[in-house]
CSV table of C-alpha atoms and ligand atoms in Angstrom, one decimal:
chain,number,residue,atom,x,y,z
A,595,MET,CA,-13.7,-18.1,7.7
A,596,THR,CA,-15.9,-16.5,4.9
A,597,THR,CA,-18.7,-15.9,6.9
A,598,LYS,CA,-16.8,-15.0,10.1
A,599,ASN,CA,-15.0,-12.3,7.8
A,600,ALA,CA,-18.3,-11.4,6.6
A,601,ALA,CA,-19.5,-10.8,9.8
A,602,LEU,CA,-16.3,-9.0,11.0
A,603,LEU,CA,-16.5,-6.6,7.8
A,604,ARG,CA,-18.8,-3.3,9.1
A,605,LYS,CA,-17.9,-0.7,6.6
A,606,ASP,CA,-21.5,0.8,7.2
A,607,GLN,CA,-20.4,1.8,10.8
A,608,PHE,CA,-17.6,4.0,9.5
A,609,ILE,CA,-17.9,7.2,7.5
A,610,LEU,CA,-15.6,6.7,4.5
A,611,PRO,CA,-15.3,9.2,1.6
A,612,ASP,CA,-16.9,7.8,-1.7
A,613,GLY,CA,-14.1,5.9,-3.5
A,614,MET,CA,-11.4,6.4,-0.9
A,615,ILE,CA,-9.5,3.3,0.2
A,616,TYR,CA,-8.0,4.2,3.7
A,617,LEU,CA,-4.8,2.1,4.4
A,618,ASP,CA,-3.7,4.5,7.2
A,619,GLY,CA,-6.0,3.0,10.0
A,620,ASN,CA,-2.8,2.4,11.6
A,621,SER,CA,-2.0,6.6,12.0
A,622,LEU,CA,-5.4,7.7,12.4
A,623,GLY,CA,-8.5,5.4,12.3
A,624,PRO,CA,-11.5,6.7,10.5
A,625,LEU,CA,-14.8,8.3,12.0
A,626,PRO,CA,-17.3,5.7,13.3
A,627,ARG,CA,-20.8,6.5,12.0
A,628,ALA,CA,-22.2,6.8,15.7
A,629,VAL,CA,-19.6,9.4,16.5
A,630,PRO,CA,-20.9,13.0,15.3
A,631,SER,CA,-24.4,12.6,16.9
A,632,ARG,CA,-23.2,11.4,20.2
A,633,VAL,CA,-20.8,14.0,20.3
A,634,ALA,CA,-23.0,16.7,19.1
A,635,ALA,CA,-25.5,15.5,21.7
A,636,MET,CA,-22.9,15.6,24.3
A,637,VAL,CA,-21.9,19.0,23.7
A,638,ALA,CA,-25.5,20.5,23.5
A,639,ASP,CA,-27.3,18.3,26.3
A,640,GLU,CA,-24.5,17.7,28.8
A,641,TRP,CA,-22.0,20.6,28.6
A,642,GLY,CA,-24.9,23.1,27.4
A,643,GLU,CA,-27.5,22.2,29.5
A,644,HIS,CA,-26.0,20.9,32.5
A,645,LEU,CA,-22.7,22.7,32.7
A,646,ILE,CA,-20.7,21.8,35.9
A,647,LYS,CA,-23.4,19.5,36.9
A,648,GLY,CA,-22.1,17.2,34.1
A,649,TRP,CA,-19.2,16.1,36.2
A,650,ASN,CA,-21.7,14.0,38.1
A,651,LEU,CA,-24.8,13.9,36.2
A,652,ASP,CA,-23.3,12.7,33.1
A,653,GLY,CA,-20.5,10.8,34.8
A,654,TRP,CA,-17.6,12.7,33.1
A,655,MET,CA,-15.4,12.0,36.2
A,656,GLY,CA,-15.7,8.3,36.0
A,657,GLN,CA,-15.1,8.4,32.0
A,658,PRO,CA,-11.3,7.5,32.2
A,659,MET,CA,-11.9,4.3,34.1
A,660,ARG,CA,-15.2,3.4,32.1
A,661,VAL,CA,-13.4,3.7,28.8
A,662,GLY,CA,-10.3,2.4,30.4
A,663,ASP,CA,-12.6,-0.8,30.9
A,664,MET,CA,-13.7,-0.7,27.2
A,665,VAL,CA,-9.9,-0.6,25.8
A,666,GLY,CA,-9.1,-3.4,28.4
A,667,ARG,CA,-11.4,-5.9,27.0
A,668,LEU,CA,-9.6,-5.6,23.7
A,669,ILE,CA,-6.3,-6.4,25.3
A,670,GLY,CA,-6.8,-8.7,27.9
A,671,ALA,CA,-6.5,-6.3,30.9
A,672,PRO,CA,-8.9,-7.0,33.9
A,673,SER,CA,-11.4,-4.4,34.8
A,674,GLY,CA,-10.2,-1.4,36.9
A,675,SER,CA,-6.7,-2.0,35.8
A,676,ILE,CA,-6.5,0.8,32.9
A,677,VAL,CA,-7.0,4.5,33.2
A,678,MET,CA,-7.3,6.8,30.2
A,679,GLY,CA,-5.9,10.4,29.6
A,680,ASP,CA,-3.0,12.7,28.4
A,681,THR,CA,-1.2,11.5,25.3
A,682,LEU,CA,0.8,8.5,25.0
A,683,SER,CA,4.3,10.3,25.4
A,684,ILE,CA,3.0,11.3,28.9
A,685,LYS,CA,1.9,7.7,29.6
A,686,VAL,CA,5.2,6.4,28.6
A,687,TYR,CA,7.0,8.7,30.7
A,688,GLN,CA,5.0,7.9,33.8
A,689,ALA,CA,5.4,4.1,33.2
A,690,LEU,CA,9.3,4.6,32.8
A,691,ALA,CA,9.4,6.8,36.0
A,692,SER,CA,7.6,4.8,38.1
A,693,ALA,CA,9.5,1.6,36.8
A,694,LEU,CA,13.0,3.1,37.4
A,695,LYS,CA,11.7,3.9,40.9
A,696,MET,CA,11.1,0.1,41.3
A,697,ARG,CA,14.6,-1.0,40.6
A,698,PRO,CA,16.6,2.0,42.1
A,699,LYS,CA,19.9,0.1,42.2
A,700,ARG,CA,20.0,-0.5,38.4
A,701,LYS,CA,20.7,1.9,36.0
A,702,VAL,CA,19.8,0.6,32.2
A,703,VAL,CA,16.6,1.4,30.3
A,704,LEU,CA,16.6,-1.1,27.3
A,705,SER,CA,15.0,-0.2,24.3
A,706,ASP,CA,15.3,-0.7,20.6
A,707,SER,CA,16.0,0.8,17.3
A,708,GLY,CA,12.5,0.1,16.0
A,709,ASN,CA,11.0,1.9,19.0
A,710,PHE,CA,9.0,5.3,18.2
A,711,PRO,CA,11.3,8.4,18.7
A,712,SER,CA,8.9,9.8,21.1
A,713,ASP,CA,9.2,6.9,23.4
A,714,LEU,CA,13.0,7.1,23.3
A,715,TYR,CA,13.0,11.0,23.7
A,716,MET,CA,10.8,10.8,26.7
A,717,ALA,CA,13.1,8.2,28.1
A,718,GLU,CA,16.0,10.5,27.4
A,719,GLY,CA,14.3,13.6,29.0
A,720,LEU,CA,13.4,11.5,32.2
A,721,ILE,CA,16.9,10.2,32.6
A,722,ALA,CA,18.5,13.7,32.2
A,723,HIS,CA,16.0,15.1,34.6
A,724,LEU,CA,16.8,12.4,37.2
A,725,ASP,CA,20.4,12.7,37.0
A,726,GLN,CA,21.2,9.6,38.5
A,727,GLY,CA,23.5,8.1,36.1
A,728,HIS,CA,20.6,6.1,34.1
A,729,GLU,CA,21.9,5.0,30.5
A,730,LEU,CA,19.1,4.4,27.6
A,731,ARG,CA,20.4,1.4,25.7
A,732,ILE,CA,19.2,1.1,22.2
A,733,VAL,CA,19.6,-2.4,20.5
A,734,ALA,CA,18.5,-4.0,17.3
A,735,PRO,CA,15.0,-5.4,17.8
A,736,GLU,CA,16.3,-8.9,17.3
A,737,ASP,CA,19.0,-8.5,19.9
A,738,VAL,CA,16.7,-7.4,22.6
A,739,ALA,CA,16.3,-10.7,24.3
A,740,ALA,CA,19.9,-11.2,24.5
A,741,GLU,CA,20.6,-7.8,26.0
A,742,ILE,CA,18.1,-8.3,28.9
A,743,THR,CA,20.9,-8.5,31.5
A,744,ASP,CA,20.9,-7.7,35.4
A,745,GLU,CA,21.8,-4.2,34.8
A,746,VAL,CA,18.5,-3.6,33.1
A,747,ALA,CA,16.0,-1.8,35.3
A,748,ALA,CA,13.2,-1.5,32.8
A,749,VAL,CA,12.5,-2.8,29.4
A,750,MET,CA,10.7,-0.5,27.4
A,751,ILE,CA,9.7,-1.9,24.2
A,752,THR,CA,6.9,-1.1,21.3
A,753,GLN,CA,5.3,-4.4,20.3
A,754,VAL,CA,4.8,-3.7,16.4
A,755,ASP,CA,7.7,-1.6,14.9
A,756,TYR,CA,5.9,1.8,13.6
A,757,ARG,CA,7.8,1.4,10.2
A,758,THR,CA,8.5,-2.4,9.4
A,759,GLY,CA,5.7,-3.8,11.4
A,760,ARG,CA,8.1,-6.2,13.0
A,761,LEU,CA,6.2,-8.1,15.9
A,762,HIS,CA,7.9,-8.8,19.3
A,763,ASP,CA,6.9,-11.8,21.2
A,764,MET,CA,5.4,-10.2,24.3
A,765,ALA,CA,5.1,-13.1,26.5
A,766,GLY,CA,8.4,-14.4,25.8
A,767,ILE,CA,10.3,-10.9,26.3
A,768,THR,CA,8.3,-10.3,29.5
A,769,LYS,CA,9.3,-13.5,30.8
A,770,GLN,CA,12.9,-13.0,30.0
A,771,ALA,CA,12.8,-9.3,31.4
A,772,HIS,CA,11.4,-11.0,34.7
A,773,ALA,CA,14.0,-13.4,34.8
A,774,ALA,CA,16.6,-10.8,34.8
A,775,GLY,CA,14.8,-8.9,37.5
A,776,ALA,CA,13.8,-6.2,35.2
A,777,VAL,CA,10.6,-4.2,34.9
A,778,MET,CA,8.6,-4.7,31.4
A,779,ILE,CA,6.9,-1.9,29.9
A,780,TRP,CA,4.9,-2.7,26.6
A,781,ASP,CA,3.8,0.1,24.1
A,782,LEU,CA,0.7,-1.2,22.3
A,783,ALA,CA,0.4,1.8,19.8
A,784,HIS,CA,0.4,-0.3,17.1
A,785,SER,CA,-1.3,-3.4,18.6
A,786,ALA,CA,-4.3,-2.5,20.4
A,787,GLY,CA,-7.2,-3.2,18.0
A,788,ALA,CA,-4.8,-4.6,15.2
A,789,ILE,CA,-3.8,-8.1,16.9
A,790,PRO,CA,-4.8,-10.2,20.0
A,791,VAL,CA,-3.1,-9.1,23.1
A,792,ASP,CA,-3.3,-10.5,26.4
A,793,VAL,CA,-1.7,-8.0,28.7
A,794,ALA,CA,-2.7,-10.0,32.0
A,795,ALA,CA,-1.3,-13.4,30.8
A,796,SER,CA,2.0,-11.7,29.8
A,797,GLY,CA,2.8,-10.6,33.3
A,798,CYS,CA,4.1,-7.3,32.4
A,799,GLU,CA,3.9,-4.3,35.0
A,800,PHE,CA,3.0,-1.6,32.6
A,801,ALA,CA,1.4,-1.4,29.3
A,802,VAL,CA,0.6,1.7,27.4
A,803,GLY,CA,-0.9,2.9,23.9
A,804,CYS,CA,-2.8,5.5,22.1
A,805,THR,CA,-6.6,5.2,20.7
A,806,TYR,CA,-6.6,7.4,17.8
A,807,LYS,CA,-4.9,4.7,15.6
A,808,TYR,CA,-6.5,1.4,14.9
A,809,LEU,CA,-9.2,2.1,17.7
A,810,ASN,CA,-10.6,5.3,16.0
A,811,GLY,CA,-10.7,7.6,18.7
A,812,GLY,CA,-10.2,10.7,16.6
A,813,PRO,CA,-7.2,13.1,16.2
A,814,GLY,CA,-6.0,13.8,19.8
A,815,ALA,CA,-7.8,11.0,21.5
A,816,PRO,CA,-6.5,10.2,25.1
A,817,ALA,CA,-4.0,7.4,25.7
A,818,PHE,CA,-4.2,4.4,28.1
A,819,ILE,CA,-2.0,3.1,30.7
A,820,TYR,CA,-2.3,-0.4,32.3
A,821,VAL,CA,-0.6,-1.2,35.8
A,822,ARG,CA,-0.5,-4.7,37.0
A,823,PRO,CA,-3.1,-4.7,39.8
A,824,ASP,CA,-0.8,-6.4,42.5
A,825,ILE,CA,1.8,-3.7,42.4
A,826,THR,CA,-0.5,-0.7,41.8
A,827,PRO,CA,-0.5,0.3,45.4
A,828,ASP,CA,3.4,0.6,45.4
A,829,ILE,CA,3.6,2.4,42.4
A,830,ALA,CA,4.9,6.1,42.7
A,831,PRO,CA,3.4,8.4,40.4
A,832,ALA,CA,5.8,10.6,38.7
A,833,LEU,CA,3.0,13.1,37.8
A,834,SER,CA,1.1,13.9,40.9
A,835,GLY,CA,-1.9,15.8,39.8
A,836,TRP,CA,-4.9,16.1,41.7
A,837,LEU,CA,-7.1,13.8,40.0
A,838,GLY,CA,-4.6,11.2,40.8
A,839,HIS,CA,-5.1,12.1,44.3
A,840,ASP,CA,-6.6,9.7,46.7
A,841,ALA,CA,-9.3,12.4,47.3
A,842,PRO,CA,-9.3,15.1,44.8
A,843,PHE,CA,-12.2,17.2,46.4
A,844,ALA,CA,-10.8,17.3,49.9
A,845,PHE,CA,-8.2,19.4,48.6
A,846,GLU,CA,-5.6,18.5,51.1
A,847,GLN,CA,-2.2,20.4,51.3
A,848,GLY,CA,-0.2,17.3,50.4
A,849,TYR,CA,-0.4,14.4,47.8
A,850,ARG,CA,-1.7,11.0,48.4
A,851,PRO,CA,-2.0,8.8,45.7
A,852,ALA,CA,-5.4,7.1,44.8
A,853,LYS,CA,-5.2,3.5,45.9
A,854,ASP,CA,-5.9,2.1,42.4
A,855,VAL,CA,-4.9,2.8,38.8
A,856,GLU,CA,-6.6,6.1,39.2
A,857,ARG,CA,-3.1,7.4,40.7
A,858,MET,CA,-1.9,7.5,36.9
A,859,ARG,CA,-4.3,10.1,36.4
A,860,VAL,CA,-3.0,13.6,36.1
A,861,GLY,CA,-5.5,16.7,35.8
A,862,THR,CA,-8.8,17.1,34.0
A,863,PRO,CA,-9.6,14.4,31.6
A,864,PRO,CA,-10.6,15.4,27.9
A,865,VAL,CA,-14.3,14.7,28.1
A,866,LEU,CA,-15.2,15.6,24.5
A,867,GLN,CA,-12.3,13.2,23.3
A,868,LEU,CA,-13.5,10.6,25.6
A,869,THR,CA,-17.1,10.7,24.5
A,870,ALA,CA,-15.9,10.2,21.1
A,871,LEU,CA,-13.7,7.5,21.9
A,872,GLU,CA,-16.2,5.8,24.2
A,873,THR,CA,-18.8,5.8,21.1
A,874,ALA,CA,-16.1,4.7,18.7
A,875,LEU,CA,-15.2,1.7,21.0
A,876,SER,CA,-19.0,0.4,20.3
A,877,VAL,CA,-17.8,-0.7,16.8
A,878,TRP,CA,-15.8,-3.5,18.6
A,879,ASN,CA,-18.8,-5.0,20.3
A,880,ASP,CA,-18.8,-8.6,18.8
A,881,VAL,CA,-15.4,-8.7,17.4
A,882,ASP,CA,-13.4,-11.6,18.1
A,883,MET,CA,-9.6,-10.7,18.1
A,884,GLN,CA,-8.4,-14.1,16.5
A,885,ASP,CA,-10.9,-13.4,13.5
A,886,LEU,CA,-9.7,-10.1,13.1
A,887,ARG,CA,-6.1,-11.3,13.0
A,888,ALA,CA,-7.0,-13.8,10.6
A,889,ALA,CA,-8.8,-11.3,8.5
A,890,SER,CA,-5.9,-9.0,8.7
A,891,ILE,CA,-3.1,-11.6,7.6
A,892,ALA,CA,-5.3,-12.5,4.8
A,893,LEU,CA,-5.5,-9.0,3.5
A,894,SER,CA,-1.7,-8.2,4.2
A,895,GLU,CA,-0.7,-11.3,2.3
A,896,LEU,CA,-2.9,-10.4,-0.6
A,897,PHE,CA,-1.4,-7.4,-0.7
A,898,ILE,CA,2.1,-8.5,-0.4
A,899,ALA,CA,1.5,-10.9,-3.3
A,900,GLU,CA,-0.1,-8.4,-5.7
A,901,VAL,CA,2.4,-5.8,-5.2
A,902,GLU,CA,5.6,-8.4,-5.7
A,903,ALA,CA,3.8,-9.7,-8.9
A,904,ARG,CA,3.0,-6.3,-10.1
A,905,CYS,CA,5.3,-3.6,-8.9
A,906,PRO,CA,8.7,-4.6,-9.1
A,907,GLN,CA,10.2,-1.3,-8.1
A,908,LEU,CA,9.3,-1.9,-4.5
A,909,THR,CA,11.1,-3.8,-1.9
A,910,LEU,CA,9.3,-5.4,1.1
A,911,VAL,CA,10.5,-4.5,4.6
A,912,SER,CA,8.2,-5.8,6.7
A,913,PRO,CA,8.7,-9.6,7.9
A,914,ARG,CA,7.7,-11.8,5.1
A,915,ASP,CA,6.1,-14.3,7.9
A,916,PRO,CA,2.9,-12.8,9.0
A,917,LEU,CA,3.1,-14.4,12.5
A,918,VAL,CA,5.8,-12.0,13.2
A,919,ARG,CA,4.3,-9.0,11.6
A,920,GLY,CA,1.6,-6.5,13.0
A,921,SER,CA,-1.2,-5.2,10.7
A,922,GLN,CA,0.9,-3.0,8.6
A,923,VAL,CA,2.9,-3.6,5.6
A,924,SER,CA,5.8,-1.7,4.2
A,925,PHE,CA,7.8,-1.4,1.2
A,926,ALA,CA,10.8,0.5,0.4
A,927,PHE,CA,11.1,2.8,-2.7
A,928,GLU,CA,13.9,5.3,-3.3
A,929,ASN,CA,10.8,8.0,-4.4
A,930,GLY,CA,8.6,6.9,-1.6
A,931,TYR,CA,7.5,10.1,-0.4
A,932,ALA,CA,6.3,11.3,-3.8
A,933,ALA,CA,4.8,8.0,-4.7
A,934,ILE,CA,2.5,7.8,-1.7
A,935,GLN,CA,1.6,11.7,-3.0
A,936,ALA,CA,0.7,10.3,-6.1
A,937,LEU,CA,-1.4,7.5,-4.4
A,938,ILE,CA,-3.2,10.0,-2.3
A,939,ALA,CA,-4.2,12.2,-5.2
A,940,GLN,CA,-6.1,9.1,-6.4
A,941,ASP,CA,-7.6,8.6,-3.0
A,942,ILE,CA,-5.6,5.6,-2.1
A,943,ILE,CA,-4.1,6.8,1.4
A,944,GLY,CA,-1.1,5.1,2.8
A,945,ASP,CA,1.6,7.3,4.5
A,946,PHE,CA,5.4,7.6,4.2
A,947,ARG,CA,8.0,7.0,7.1
A,948,SER,CA,11.7,8.6,6.7
A,949,PRO,CA,14.1,7.7,5.0
A,950,ASN,CA,12.1,5.6,2.2
A,951,ILE,CA,9.4,3.5,3.4
A,952,MET,CA,5.8,3.4,2.1
A,953,ARG,CA,3.6,1.9,4.7
A,954,PHE,CA,0.1,0.8,4.5
A,955,GLY,CA,-2.2,-0.4,7.5
A,956,PHE,CA,-4.9,-3.2,7.1
A,957,THR,CA,-8.2,-2.8,9.2
A,958,PRO,CA,-10.8,-5.7,8.5
A,959,LEU,CA,-13.1,-3.6,9.9
A,960,TYR,CA,-13.7,-1.5,6.9
A,961,LEU,CA,-11.5,-3.0,4.1
A,962,ASP,CA,-11.9,-6.0,2.0
A,963,THR,CA,-9.9,-8.0,-0.6
A,964,ASN,CA,-11.6,-5.7,-3.5
A,965,ASP,CA,-10.1,-2.5,-1.8
A,966,VAL,CA,-6.6,-4.3,-1.6
A,967,ARG,CA,-6.8,-5.1,-5.2
A,968,ARG,CA,-8.0,-1.8,-6.2
A,969,ALA,CA,-5.2,-0.2,-4.3
A,970,VAL,CA,-2.7,-2.3,-5.9
A,971,ASP,CA,-4.0,-1.3,-9.5
A,972,VAL,CA,-3.6,2.3,-8.6
A,973,LEU,CA,-0.1,1.5,-7.1
A,974,GLN,CA,0.9,-0.1,-10.3
A,975,ASP,CA,-0.3,2.7,-12.4
A,976,VAL,CA,1.7,5.4,-10.3
A,977,LEU,CA,5.0,3.3,-10.7
A,978,GLU,CA,4.9,2.0,-14.3
A,979,ASN,CA,3.6,5.4,-15.7
A,980,ARG,CA,6.0,7.3,-12.9
A,981,LEU,CA,2.7,9.5,-11.9
A,982,TRP,CA,5.1,10.5,-8.9
A,983,ASP,CA,7.6,12.1,-10.8
A,984,VAL,CA,6.2,15.8,-10.7
A,985,PRO,CA,7.4,18.6,-8.5
A,986,GLU,CA,4.0,18.8,-6.8
A,987,PHE,CA,4.3,15.3,-5.0
A,988,ARG,CA,7.9,16.0,-4.2
A,989,ALA,CA,7.4,18.8,-2.2
A,990,VAL,CA,7.6,17.5,1.6
A,991,LYS,CA,4.5,18.6,3.7
A,992,ARG,CA,4.8,19.3,7.3
A,993,VAL,CA,3.1,15.9,8.5
A,994,THR,CA,4.0,12.9,6.4
B,983,LIG,C1,2.0,6.7,17.7
B,983,LIG,C2,2.7,6.6,18.7
B,983,LIG,C3,3.1,7.4,19.7
B,983,LIG,C4,2.8,9.0,19.7
B,983,LIG,O1,2.5,9.5,20.9
B,983,LIG,P1,1.4,10.7,21.4
B,983,LIG,O2,2.1,11.4,22.7
B,983,LIG,O3,0.3,10.0,21.4
B,983,LIG,O4,1.6,11.8,20.5
B,983,LIG,C5,4.3,7.2,20.6
B,983,LIG,N1,4.7,6.1,20.5
B,983,LIG,C6,4.6,5.1,19.7
B,983,LIG,C7,5.0,3.8,19.8
B,983,LIG,C8,3.5,5.4,18.7
B,983,LIG,O5,3.3,4.5,17.8
């Protein structure tokens, strides 16, 4: 275990400001050391020198599938089943729109109150736009399994709750969805790069996720979408852009979807962001996801034990059982926003989620037990000495 964790830890592969303890890799991963020079070279040599020839010469057009395969290796998706592009909200929309087409007689989209608002908003918008009498049914996370009835067209769930870190049983819920005849969509925003995931084994029809959280692709990094290969030929794309066409450069008058998951492409790929992401993904090269999970649990358990021993002001809101918790830990505190600001002022970076949640992400590639202990030292100081209780930390910023 010790040697495995030592091999897992690779702080030197990241650029982390001196003295900062970064417990927010669940929201925006840090900069992998190899990225700046690779992106600079891409800009200078590929864009600068090759200009439009870069699409062929430098493989830009193939990047969304090539990088999709790299993501696929981390979440158990076979080669050729994932394509990159757009943002996660868009990919949620595409997956749900296609799922509803697969079950035209059913009218319920089932999700839970732990889902990220954007997923729910996108479902609302799609339903309103379709105007076919669909209903978005939002139930408590614990009730999802029981609420999968034969009215349900699609179950659309984020595996790890962004607030509490509560973890859904991906295989179990997918099985129940299928037993009831529903299509299963998983949002892996807080799973990819955080916990072992086996998309193919789950049998789900769709999986989506973002790459700027645990996968360290940088702000604005593109999202991914997985479509189960056997159903891909029958999937109707809602966003029928030219790069999802079977022959984009034939410039045909009418839309014909690509034969494979490329039909989920829309328009021109974000080549700079994909280059950053492709390089960032190389830090995962010999990472065993089971080892990562063990290390993440060890760090999270240590954090909870230390906080509960030293910070009685805080209440754990994440599941206590690590097996039903993702790679983040949340505590409730009435003055949580100000307390997080006070921590950030001392270079301990966590974040705040409304109404009162202090959230901390655990990422064993660049965090160790000393970091966790030092973070709790500062947290204890902030709480005991009410360092948060100043106007400067109470003023709420635009991004929390
Ligand atoms: C982070 C996150 C998003 C963000 O969507 P973007 O379109 O990439 O801004 C959406 N859904 C979930 C579940 C998330 O965790």
